[in-house]
CSV table of C-alpha atoms and ligand atoms in Angstrom, one decimal:
chain,number,residue,atom,x,y,z
A,218,MET,CA,-25.3,-46.0,149.1
A,219,GLY,CA,-27.0,-45.8,145.7
A,220,GLU,CA,-26.6,-48.1,142.8
A,221,GLU,CA,-28.2,-45.7,140.4
A,222,PRO,CA,-26.7,-45.4,136.9
A,223,ILE,CA,-24.5,-42.3,136.6
A,224,THR,CA,-26.8,-39.6,135.3
A,225,SER,CA,-26.5,-35.8,135.4
A,226,SER,CA,-29.4,-34.5,137.4
A,227,TYR,CA,-28.0,-32.6,140.3
A,228,ASP,CA,-30.9,-30.9,142.0
A,229,ARG,CA,-32.7,-33.8,143.6
A,230,PRO,CA,-32.4,-33.3,147.4
A,231,GLY,CA,-30.9,-36.3,149.1
A,232,ARG,CA,-29.8,-37.9,145.8
A,233,HIS,CA,-26.6,-39.9,146.0
A,234,LEU,CA,-24.0,-39.2,143.3
A,235,ASN,CA,-22.4,-42.6,143.0
A,236,PHE,CA,-19.1,-42.9,141.3
A,237,PRO,CA,-17.9,-45.8,139.2
A,238,PRO,CA,-17.0,-48.8,141.4
A,239,ASP,CA,-13.3,-48.7,140.4
A,240,PHE,CA,-13.0,-44.9,140.9
A,241,LEU,CA,-9.6,-44.1,142.4
A,242,TRP,CA,-10.0,-41.9,145.5
A,243,GLY,CA,-6.8,-40.4,146.6
A,244,ALA,CA,-4.9,-37.6,148.1
A,245,ALA,CA,-1.7,-35.9,146.9
A,246,THR,CA,1.5,-34.4,148.2
A,247,SER,CA,5.0,-33.6,146.9
A,248,ALA,CA,8.4,-34.4,148.3
A,249,TYR,CA,9.7,-30.9,149.1
A,250,GLN,CA,6.4,-29.8,150.6
A,251,ILE,CA,6.2,-32.5,153.2
A,252,GLU,CA,9.4,-34.5,153.7
A,253,GLY,CA,11.8,-32.2,155.5
A,254,ALA,CA,15.1,-33.9,156.3
A,255,TRP,CA,16.6,-31.6,153.6
A,256,ASN,CA,20.2,-32.6,154.1
A,257,GLU,CA,19.9,-35.9,155.9
A,258,ASP,CA,21.2,-39.4,154.9
A,259,GLY,CA,23.1,-38.1,152.0
A,260,LYS,CA,20.4,-36.0,150.3
A,261,GLY,CA,21.8,-33.3,148.0
A,262,ALA,CA,20.6,-29.7,147.6
A,263,SER,CA,17.8,-28.9,145.2
A,264,ILE,CA,16.8,-25.5,143.7
A,265,TRP,CA,14.1,-25.3,146.4
A,266,ASP,CA,16.7,-25.7,149.2
A,267,ARG,CA,18.7,-22.9,147.6
A,268,PHE,CA,15.7,-20.7,147.0
A,269,CYS,CA,14.4,-21.0,150.5
A,270,HIS,CA,17.8,-20.4,152.0
A,271,THR,CA,18.1,-17.2,150.1
A,272,SER,CA,16.7,-14.3,152.2
A,273,GLY,CA,13.6,-12.6,151.0
A,274,ARG,CA,12.3,-15.3,148.7
A,275,VAL,CA,9.7,-17.0,150.9
A,276,GLU,CA,7.1,-15.5,153.1
A,277,GLY,CA,8.2,-15.3,156.7
A,278,GLY,CA,11.6,-16.8,155.8
A,279,ALA,CA,10.0,-20.3,155.8
A,280,THR,CA,11.8,-23.3,154.4
A,281,GLY,CA,11.1,-26.9,153.7
A,282,ASP,CA,14.0,-28.0,155.9
A,283,VAL,CA,11.6,-29.7,158.3
A,284,ALA,CA,8.2,-29.2,156.6
A,285,CYS,CA,5.9,-32.0,157.9
A,286,ASP,CA,8.8,-34.2,158.8
A,287,HIS,CA,7.2,-36.9,156.7
A,288,TYR,CA,10.7,-38.4,156.1
A,289,HIS,CA,10.6,-39.6,159.7
A,290,ARG,CA,6.9,-39.8,160.2
A,291,TYR,CA,5.9,-41.5,157.0
A,292,ARG,CA,4.6,-44.7,158.8
A,293,ASP,CA,2.1,-42.7,160.8
A,294,ASP,CA,1.1,-40.7,157.8
A,295,VAL,CA,0.5,-43.9,155.8
A,296,ALA,CA,-1.6,-45.2,158.7
A,297,THR,CA,-3.6,-42.0,158.5
A,298,MET,CA,-4.1,-42.6,154.8
A,299,ALA,CA,-5.4,-46.1,155.6
A,300,ALA,CA,-7.8,-44.7,158.2
A,301,LEU,CA,-9.1,-42.3,155.6
A,302,GLY,CA,-9.7,-45.2,153.3
A,303,LEU,CA,-7.6,-43.8,150.5
A,304,ARG,CA,-7.3,-46.1,147.6
A,305,ALA,CA,-4.3,-44.2,146.1
A,306,TYR,CA,-1.6,-41.8,147.3
A,307,ARG,CA,0.1,-39.5,145.0
A,308,PHE,CA,3.6,-38.5,146.1
A,309,SER,CA,6.8,-37.3,144.4
A,310,PHE,CA,10.3,-38.6,144.5
A,311,ALA,CA,13.0,-36.0,145.6
A,312,TRP,CA,15.5,-36.3,142.8
A,313,THR,CA,18.3,-35.2,145.1
A,314,ARG,CA,17.4,-37.8,147.7
A,315,LEU,CA,18.1,-40.4,145.1
A,316,PHE,CA,20.9,-38.8,143.1
A,317,PRO,CA,22.3,-36.0,145.3
A,318,ASN,CA,24.2,-34.3,142.5
A,319,GLY,CA,21.8,-34.9,139.6
A,320,ASP,CA,24.4,-37.3,138.1
A,321,SER,CA,24.4,-41.1,137.9
A,322,ARG,CA,25.8,-41.7,141.5
A,323,PRO,CA,22.9,-43.0,143.6
A,324,ASN,CA,22.3,-42.4,147.3
A,325,PRO,CA,21.2,-45.9,148.7
A,326,ALA,CA,19.6,-44.3,151.7
A,327,GLY,CA,17.3,-42.3,149.5
A,328,PHE,CA,16.2,-45.5,147.6
A,329,ASP,CA,15.7,-47.1,150.9
A,330,PHE,CA,13.4,-44.4,152.1
A,331,TYR,CA,11.1,-44.7,149.0
A,332,ARG,CA,11.2,-48.5,149.2
A,333,ARG,CA,10.0,-48.3,152.8
A,334,LEU,CA,7.3,-45.7,151.9
A,335,ILE,CA,6.0,-47.8,149.0
A,336,ASP,CA,6.1,-51.0,151.0
A,337,ALA,CA,4.1,-49.3,153.8
A,338,LEU,CA,1.5,-48.1,151.2
A,339,ARG,CA,1.3,-51.6,149.7
A,340,GLU,CA,0.9,-53.2,153.1
A,341,HIS,CA,-2.2,-51.0,153.6
A,342,GLY,CA,-3.6,-51.7,150.1
A,343,ILE,CA,-3.0,-48.1,149.0
A,344,MET,CA,-1.9,-47.7,145.4
A,345,PRO,CA,1.3,-45.7,145.0
A,346,VAL,CA,1.0,-43.0,142.3
A,347,ALA,CA,4.4,-41.4,141.8
A,348,THR,CA,5.5,-38.1,140.2
A,349,LEU,CA,9.1,-38.1,139.1
A,350,TYR,CA,9.6,-34.3,139.1
A,351,HIS,CA,7.6,-32.0,141.3
A,352,TRP,CA,9.9,-28.9,140.9
A,353,ASP,CA,12.9,-29.8,142.9
A,354,LEU,CA,15.7,-29.9,140.4
A,355,PRO,CA,19.2,-30.8,141.7
A,356,GLN,CA,21.0,-27.5,142.3
A,357,ALA,CA,24.0,-29.0,140.6
A,358,LEU,CA,22.0,-29.2,137.4
A,359,GLN,CA,20.7,-25.7,137.9
A,360,ASP,CA,24.4,-24.6,138.1
A,361,ALA,CA,24.8,-26.1,134.7
A,362,GLY,CA,22.0,-24.1,133.3
A,363,GLY,CA,18.9,-25.9,134.6
A,364,TRP,CA,16.0,-26.3,132.2
A,365,VAL,CA,17.5,-23.7,129.8
A,366,ASN,CA,20.2,-26.4,129.1
A,367,ARG,CA,19.0,-29.1,126.7
A,368,ASP,CA,21.1,-31.6,128.6
A,369,THR,CA,18.8,-31.4,131.6
A,370,ALA,CA,16.1,-33.1,129.6
A,371,TYR,CA,18.5,-36.1,129.1
A,372,ARG,CA,19.6,-36.0,132.8
A,373,PHE,CA,15.9,-36.1,133.8
A,374,ALA,CA,15.3,-39.1,131.5
A,375,ASP,CA,18.3,-41.0,132.9
A,376,TYR,CA,17.1,-40.3,136.5
A,377,ALA,CA,13.6,-41.4,135.5
A,378,GLY,CA,14.8,-44.6,134.1
A,379,ARG,CA,16.8,-45.5,137.2
A,380,VAL,CA,13.8,-44.8,139.4
A,381,ILE,CA,11.4,-46.7,137.2
A,382,GLU,CA,13.8,-49.7,137.2
A,383,ALA,CA,13.9,-49.6,141.0
A,384,PHE,CA,10.2,-49.1,141.7
A,385,GLY,CA,8.4,-49.8,138.5
A,386,SER,CA,6.7,-53.0,139.5
A,387,ASP,CA,5.1,-51.5,142.6
A,388,VAL,CA,3.8,-48.2,141.2
A,389,PRO,CA,1.0,-48.5,138.7
A,390,LEU,CA,0.8,-44.8,137.8
A,391,TRP,CA,3.8,-42.7,136.9
A,392,ALA,CA,3.7,-39.0,136.1
A,393,THR,CA,6.8,-37.5,134.5
A,394,ILE,CA,6.5,-33.8,135.3
A,395,ASN,CA,4.2,-31.9,137.5
A,396,GLU,CA,2.8,-28.7,136.0
A,397,PRO,CA,5.4,-27.6,133.4
A,398,VAL,CA,3.5,-24.3,132.9
A,399,LEU,CA,4.3,-23.3,136.5
A,400,ILE,CA,7.9,-24.4,136.2
A,401,ALA,CA,8.4,-22.3,133.1
A,402,PHE,CA,6.4,-19.2,134.0
A,403,ALA,CA,6.5,-19.0,137.8
A,404,GLY,CA,10.1,-20.4,138.0
A,405,HIS,CA,11.6,-18.5,135.1
A,406,VAL,CA,9.5,-15.5,134.1
A,407,LEU,CA,7.8,-14.2,137.2
A,408,GLY,CA,10.6,-15.6,139.4
A,409,ASN,CA,8.4,-16.2,142.4
A,410,LYS,CA,9.2,-19.9,142.4
A,411,ALA,CA,12.6,-21.6,142.3
A,412,PRO,CA,15.0,-21.1,140.6
A,413,GLY,CA,13.6,-17.6,140.7
A,414,THR,CA,14.9,-16.2,137.4
A,415,ARG,CA,13.2,-13.7,135.2
A,416,ARG,CA,14.0,-14.6,131.7
A,417,PHE,CA,11.0,-14.2,129.5
A,418,TRP,CA,13.2,-14.6,126.4
A,419,GLN,CA,14.1,-18.1,127.4
A,420,VAL,CA,10.6,-19.3,128.3
A,421,LEU,CA,10.0,-21.2,125.1
A,422,THR,CA,13.3,-23.0,125.4
A,423,ILE,CA,12.4,-24.0,128.9
A,424,VAL,CA,9.0,-25.3,127.9
A,425,HIS,CA,10.5,-27.2,125.1
A,426,HIS,CA,13.2,-28.9,127.3
A,427,LEU,CA,10.6,-29.8,129.9
A,428,LEU,CA,8.4,-31.4,127.3
A,429,LEU,CA,11.4,-33.1,125.8
A,430,GLY,CA,12.4,-34.5,129.2
A,431,HIS,CA,8.9,-35.8,129.6
A,432,GLY,CA,9.0,-37.5,126.2
A,433,LEU,CA,12.5,-39.0,126.8
A,434,ALA,CA,11.3,-40.3,130.2
A,435,VAL,CA,8.3,-41.9,128.6
A,436,GLN,CA,10.6,-43.6,126.1
A,437,ALA,CA,12.7,-44.9,129.1
A,438,PHE,CA,9.6,-46.2,130.7
A,439,ARG,CA,8.6,-48.1,127.5
A,440,ASP,CA,12.1,-49.5,127.2
A,441,ILE,CA,12.1,-50.8,130.7
A,442,ALA,CA,8.5,-52.0,130.5
A,443,PRO,CA,8.1,-52.7,134.2
A,444,ARG,CA,6.1,-55.8,135.0
A,445,PRO,CA,3.4,-55.3,137.6
A,446,ALA,CA,3.6,-57.0,141.0
A,447,SER,CA,1.0,-59.8,141.0
A,448,ASP,CA,-1.7,-57.8,142.8
A,449,LEU,CA,-1.3,-54.6,140.9
A,450,PRO,CA,-2.5,-53.3,137.5
A,451,GLU,CA,-0.1,-52.9,134.5
A,452,PRO,CA,2.1,-49.8,135.2
A,453,GLY,CA,1.4,-46.8,133.0
A,454,ILE,CA,2.9,-43.4,132.5
A,455,GLY,CA,1.5,-39.9,131.9
A,456,ILE,CA,2.1,-36.2,132.7
A,457,VAL,CA,0.4,-33.8,135.1
A,458,LEU,CA,-0.8,-30.5,133.7
A,459,SER,CA,-2.1,-27.6,135.7
A,460,VAL,CA,-5.1,-26.1,133.9
A,461,ARG,CA,-6.8,-22.9,134.9
A,462,PRO,CA,-9.4,-22.0,132.3
A,463,SER,CA,-9.3,-18.4,131.1
A,464,TYR,CA,-12.6,-16.5,130.8
A,465,PRO,CA,-12.9,-13.0,129.4
A,466,ALA,CA,-13.5,-10.5,132.1
A,467,THR,CA,-16.1,-8.7,129.8
A,468,PRO,CA,-17.6,-9.6,126.4
A,469,ARG,CA,-15.5,-6.9,124.8
A,470,PRO,CA,-13.7,-8.4,121.8
A,471,ALA,CA,-10.3,-7.2,123.2
A,472,ASP,CA,-10.9,-9.1,126.5
A,473,VAL,CA,-12.1,-12.2,124.5
A,474,ARG,CA,-8.9,-12.1,122.5
A,475,ALA,CA,-6.8,-11.7,125.7
A,476,ALA,CA,-8.5,-14.7,127.3
A,477,GLN,CA,-7.8,-16.7,124.1
A,478,LEU,CA,-4.2,-15.6,124.2
A,479,MET,CA,-3.9,-16.7,127.8
A,480,ASP,CA,-5.3,-20.1,126.9
A,481,LEU,CA,-2.9,-20.4,124.1
A,482,LEU,CA,0.2,-19.7,126.3
A,483,THR,CA,-0.9,-21.7,129.3
A,484,LYS,CA,-2.8,-24.6,127.8
A,485,GLN,CA,-2.5,-25.2,124.1
A,486,LEU,CA,1.3,-24.7,124.3
A,487,TYR,CA,1.4,-28.0,126.2
A,488,PHE,CA,-1.6,-29.9,125.0
A,489,ALA,CA,-0.8,-29.5,121.3
A,490,PRO,CA,2.8,-30.8,121.3
A,491,LEU,CA,1.9,-33.6,123.8
A,492,PHE,CA,-1.2,-34.8,122.0
A,493,ARG,CA,-0.9,-33.5,118.4
A,494,GLY,CA,2.8,-33.4,117.9
A,495,HIS,CA,3.2,-29.7,117.1
A,496,TYR,CA,3.3,-26.4,118.8
A,497,PRO,CA,0.3,-24.2,118.1
A,498,PRO,CA,1.2,-21.9,115.1
A,499,ALA,CA,-0.4,-18.9,116.9
A,500,ALA,CA,1.9,-19.5,119.9
A,501,LEU,CA,5.0,-19.7,117.7
A,502,THR,CA,4.0,-16.5,115.9
A,503,PHE,CA,3.5,-14.8,119.3
A,504,PHE,CA,7.0,-15.8,120.4
A,505,ARG,CA,8.6,-15.0,117.1
A,506,ARG,CA,7.2,-11.5,117.1
A,507,ARG,CA,8.8,-11.0,120.5
A,508,LEU,CA,12.1,-12.4,119.2
A,509,ILE,CA,11.9,-15.4,121.6
A,510,PRO,CA,13.6,-18.3,120.0
A,511,LEU,CA,12.7,-22.0,119.9
A,512,LYS,CA,15.7,-24.2,119.2
A,513,GLN,CA,14.6,-27.7,118.4
A,514,GLN,CA,16.1,-30.7,116.8
A,515,PRO,CA,14.3,-32.6,114.0
A,516,ASP,CA,12.9,-35.5,116.1
A,517,ASP,CA,12.0,-33.5,119.2
A,518,LEU,CA,8.3,-33.2,118.6
A,519,GLN,CA,8.0,-36.9,117.8
A,520,ILE,CA,9.7,-37.6,121.2
A,521,ILE,CA,7.4,-35.2,122.9
A,522,ASN,CA,4.3,-36.7,121.2
A,523,GLN,CA,4.5,-40.1,122.9
A,524,PRO,CA,1.4,-42.2,123.4
A,525,LEU,CA,0.5,-41.8,127.1
A,526,ASP,CA,-1.4,-44.1,129.4
A,527,PHE,CA,-3.2,-41.3,131.3
A,528,LEU,CA,-3.3,-37.6,131.8
A,529,GLY,CA,-3.3,-35.9,135.2
A,530,LEU,CA,-5.1,-32.6,135.6
A,531,ASN,CA,-4.6,-30.2,138.5
A,532,VAL,CA,-7.6,-27.9,138.8
A,533,TYR,CA,-8.2,-25.3,141.4
A,534,SER,CA,-9.9,-22.2,139.9
A,535,ARG,CA,-10.4,-20.1,136.8
A,536,ALA,CA,-8.8,-16.8,135.6
A,537,LEU,CA,-10.7,-13.7,134.5
A,538,ILE,CA,-8.7,-12.1,131.8
A,539,ALA,CA,-8.7,-8.6,130.3
A,540,ALA,CA,-6.7,-6.9,127.6
A,541,ARG,CA,-4.1,-4.3,128.4
A,542,SER,CA,-2.4,-2.2,125.8
A,543,PHE,CA,0.8,-0.8,127.4
A,544,ASN,CA,2.9,-3.9,127.9
A,545,PRO,CA,4.9,-4.8,124.8
A,546,LEU,CA,5.6,-8.4,125.9
A,547,ILE,CA,2.2,-9.6,127.0
A,548,SER,CA,-1.0,-7.7,126.4
A,549,ILE,CA,-3.1,-9.6,129.0
A,550,ARG,CA,-3.8,-9.1,132.6
A,551,GLU,CA,-5.8,-11.0,135.2
A,552,VAL,CA,-8.6,-9.1,136.9
A,553,ALA,CA,-9.8,-9.7,140.5
A,554,PRO,CA,-12.3,-12.5,140.9
A,555,THR,CA,-16.0,-11.6,141.1
A,556,GLY,CA,-16.9,-14.5,143.3
A,557,PRO,CA,-15.8,-15.9,146.7
A,558,THR,CA,-12.1,-16.8,147.0
A,559,THR,CA,-9.9,-19.2,149.0
A,560,ALA,CA,-7.0,-18.1,151.2
A,561,MET,CA,-4.9,-18.1,148.0
A,562,GLY,CA,-7.1,-15.4,146.5
A,563,TRP,CA,-8.3,-18.0,144.0
A,564,GLU,CA,-11.9,-17.8,142.9
A,565,ILE,CA,-14.1,-20.7,144.0
A,566,TYR,CA,-15.7,-21.6,140.6
A,567,PRO,CA,-16.5,-25.4,140.6
A,568,PRO,CA,-17.7,-25.5,136.9
A,569,CYS,CA,-14.1,-25.0,135.9
A,570,LEU,CA,-13.4,-28.6,136.8
A,571,TYR,CA,-15.9,-29.8,134.3
A,572,ASP,CA,-14.6,-27.3,131.7
A,573,VAL,CA,-11.0,-28.6,132.1
A,574,LEU,CA,-12.1,-32.2,131.8
A,575,LYS,CA,-14.0,-31.3,128.6
A,576,LEU,CA,-10.9,-29.5,127.3
A,577,ALA,CA,-8.7,-32.5,128.0
A,578,ALA,CA,-11.2,-34.9,126.4
A,579,SER,CA,-11.1,-32.8,123.2
A,580,TYR,CA,-7.4,-33.7,122.9
A,581,THR,CA,-7.3,-37.3,124.1
A,582,ASP,CA,-9.5,-40.2,125.1
A,583,ILE,CA,-6.9,-41.8,127.5
A,584,PRO,CA,-8.0,-42.1,131.1
A,585,LEU,CA,-8.0,-38.8,133.0
A,586,TYR,CA,-7.3,-38.2,136.6
A,587,ILE,CA,-7.9,-35.1,138.7
A,588,THR,CA,-4.4,-35.3,140.3
A,589,GLU,CA,-5.0,-32.2,142.4
A,590,ASN,CA,-8.0,-30.3,143.6
A,591,GLY,CA,-8.4,-28.6,146.9
A,592,ALA,CA,-8.5,-25.3,148.7
A,593,ALA,CA,-6.6,-23.3,151.4
A,594,PHE,CA,-8.6,-21.8,154.1
A,595,PRO,CA,-7.6,-20.1,157.4
A,596,ASP,CA,-8.5,-23.2,159.5
A,597,GLN,CA,-8.8,-22.3,163.2
A,598,PRO,CA,-8.7,-25.2,165.7
A,599,GLN,CA,-11.5,-24.7,168.2
A,600,PRO,CA,-10.7,-24.7,172.0
A,601,ASP,CA,-11.5,-28.4,172.1
A,602,GLY,CA,-9.0,-29.0,169.3
A,603,THR,CA,-11.5,-29.8,166.5
A,604,ILE,CA,-11.2,-28.0,163.1
A,605,ASN,CA,-14.6,-27.4,161.5
A,606,ASP,CA,-13.6,-26.6,158.0
A,607,GLN,CA,-17.0,-26.5,156.4
A,608,ASP,CA,-15.7,-24.1,153.7
A,609,ARG,CA,-13.3,-26.8,152.5
A,610,ILE,CA,-16.0,-29.5,152.6
A,611,ALA,CA,-18.3,-27.2,150.5
A,612,TYR,CA,-15.4,-26.6,148.0
A,613,LEU,CA,-14.6,-30.3,147.6
A,614,HIS,CA,-18.2,-31.3,147.5
A,615,ALA,CA,-19.0,-28.8,144.7
A,616,HIS,CA,-15.9,-29.8,142.6
A,617,LEU,CA,-16.7,-33.5,143.0
A,618,ALA,CA,-20.2,-32.9,141.8
A,619,GLU,CA,-18.6,-31.4,138.7
A,620,ALA,CA,-16.4,-34.5,138.3
A,621,HIS,CA,-19.5,-36.6,138.6
A,622,ARG,CA,-21.3,-34.5,135.9
A,623,ALA,CA,-18.3,-35.1,133.6
A,624,ILE,CA,-18.4,-38.8,134.1
A,625,ALA,CA,-22.2,-38.8,133.5
A,626,ASP,CA,-21.5,-37.0,130.2
A,627,GLY,CA,-19.1,-39.8,129.2
A,628,ILE,CA,-15.8,-38.3,130.1
A,629,ASN,CA,-13.2,-40.9,130.9
A,630,LEU,CA,-12.4,-39.7,134.4
A,631,LYS,CA,-10.9,-42.5,136.5
A,632,GLY,CA,-9.9,-40.9,139.8
A,633,TYR,CA,-9.6,-37.8,142.0
A,634,PHE,CA,-6.8,-36.7,144.4
A,635,VAL,CA,-7.4,-34.1,147.0
A,636,TRP,CA,-4.7,-31.6,147.4
A,637,SER,CA,-3.5,-32.1,150.0
A,638,LEU,CA,-3.3,-34.9,152.5
A,639,LEU,CA,-1.5,-32.7,155.0
A,640,ASP,CA,-1.1,-28.9,155.6
A,641,ASN,CA,2.3,-28.4,154.1
A,642,PHE,CA,4.9,-26.0,152.7
A,643,GLU,CA,3.1,-23.9,150.0
A,644,TRP,CA,6.2,-22.7,148.2
A,645,GLU,CA,6.8,-19.0,148.2
A,646,GLU,CA,3.8,-18.5,150.5
A,647,GLY,CA,5.4,-20.6,153.2
A,648,TYR,CA,3.1,-22.3,155.8
A,649,ARG,CA,0.3,-19.7,155.8
A,650,PRO,CA,-2.0,-21.4,153.2
A,651,ARG,CA,-3.3,-24.6,154.7
A,652,PHE,CA,-4.6,-27.1,152.0
A,653,GLY,CA,-4.6,-30.2,154.1
A,654,LEU,CA,-7.4,-32.6,155.1
A,655,ILE,CA,-5.1,-33.2,158.1
A,656,HIS,CA,-4.0,-30.2,160.1
A,657,VAL,CA,-0.3,-30.0,161.0
A,658,ASP,CA,0.9,-27.9,163.9
A,659,PHE,CA,4.2,-26.7,162.5
A,660,LYS,CA,5.6,-26.2,166.0
A,661,THR,CA,4.9,-29.7,167.4
A,662,LEU,CA,4.3,-31.4,164.0
A,663,GLN,CA,1.2,-32.9,165.6
A,664,ARG,CA,-1.4,-34.1,163.0
A,665,THR,CA,-5.1,-33.5,163.7
A,666,TRP,CA,-8.0,-34.5,161.5
A,667,LYS,CA,-10.1,-31.7,160.1
A,668,GLN,CA,-13.8,-32.3,159.6
A,669,SER,CA,-13.1,-32.4,155.9
A,670,ALA,CA,-10.9,-35.5,156.5
A,671,THR,CA,-13.9,-37.3,158.2
A,672,TRP,CA,-16.1,-36.1,155.4
A,673,TYR,CA,-13.8,-37.4,152.7
A,674,ARG,CA,-13.4,-40.7,154.5
A,675,ASP,CA,-17.2,-41.0,154.3
A,676,VAL,CA,-17.3,-40.0,150.7
A,677,ILE,CA,-14.8,-42.8,149.9
A,678,ALA,CA,-16.7,-45.3,152.0
A,679,ARG,CA,-19.9,-44.5,150.2
A,680,ASN,CA,-18.2,-44.1,146.8
A,681,GLY,CA,-20.0,-40.8,146.3
A,682,LEU,CA,-21.8,-37.8,147.6
A,683,ARG,CA,-25.2,-36.6,148.6
A,684,VAL,CA,-26.4,-33.6,146.6
A,685,ILE,CA,-27.9,-31.7,149.6
A,686,GLY,CA,-26.1,-31.5,152.9
A,687,ASN,CA,-22.4,-31.9,153.5
A,688,SER,CA,-21.9,-35.3,152.0
B,828,IFM,O1,1.0,-26.8,146.4
B,828,IFM,C1,0.8,-26.7,145.0
B,828,IFM,C2,1.3,-28.0,144.3
B,828,IFM,O2,2.7,-28.2,144.6
B,828,IFM,C3,1.2,-27.9,142.8
B,828,IFM,N1,-0.1,-27.6,142.5
B,828,IFM,C4,-0.8,-26.5,143.1
B,828,IFM,C5,-0.7,-26.7,144.6
B,828,IFM,C6,-1.4,-25.5,145.4
B,828,IFM,O3,-0.8,-24.3,145.0
């Protein structure tokens, strides 16, 4: 284990890339993707329950009804986290487990489950990192208009306040919303994620209400001001953005402009209101020209532009963007990657992690966390049961080296969470893509460590990586 200062020379064989001593090594999951128990102990239906139970929406007709059955197996899963040496575990609360109808009537059994989960983490010295909303809106709120309805932002803030009151002291890091860009575009424009609508004309309204809900939840957090348990740091709150840098497919000016437009709609549209208190004028012009309205009230941007304690970044890949002329709504298209890809078809391009951190640092100097990074590969258990996922190890290694490079360049990166702890329900793609460090047999629900799990355990134990070799 090296005690060298953090510098940025990456080509010295055998060199150890040591991370800062307090670096937060973690793994991440989300409620719908692992918990199962979709209608047990008083849980209400979410938009993902409805989406999966609608035929033709999810590959192979898969649902999260059982998923990894984490609801019943959380104790064993926490023991696995402890064996991995995780310092932090990022999970999400299922809104409908806590408030089945999305109103103010709580479900005590749901609170009890998360109390037991958090206690188990704390017993093992693992820091709970909680996301309040990872896509599973109560169906009752969707029936009232979902994120198109401004009231949903207020319902979210009420829910957030109740959860923060209940668990605030035991959770040092709170994220409001996971990946608003995916909720808005995949959920409401492409329609491949729940609620599965295709309403491009409402997209700006949805983005605005998501950000408003975030800001209101941050205000609720500040009002409650949870005091930390004696052995935990002061609780803080932030948001988790998914950032996939856009690079022009060719140097042609039209492609360069298309990549800039993609960045405007998928990144600046979120970063600017959150950190600068305004929507990018070019984005507003883009939407105005397409007659897409933004109805806002006078203080909304102030509410959205709250000081945050950290920013979470989910980084997987980059997008190669080219222009297209025939679509009147959006004149951009993504072209096929030029490099190797994961089972999601996403290009393996580690420098994107550095680029995303640089981008975030250009907006804010608050602590940054990579709240998700990882890869799906078609892992095949060997006859002896082992899973030798060298491709995942290489992916994680290369991305962590980029994280280290960013720290060496002075970026305020405080932690890294592998997506994911377990193979799990990958939304509309069902159980085919496997992202886990831990393999899950979805017939028996048996968990098996992949080699990447052992590798990550060693990375955590050494607090870093070796440049050459697998760790
Ligand atoms: O599984 C998802 C997660 O829910 C959100 N971020 C991306 C992951 C991989 O697609």
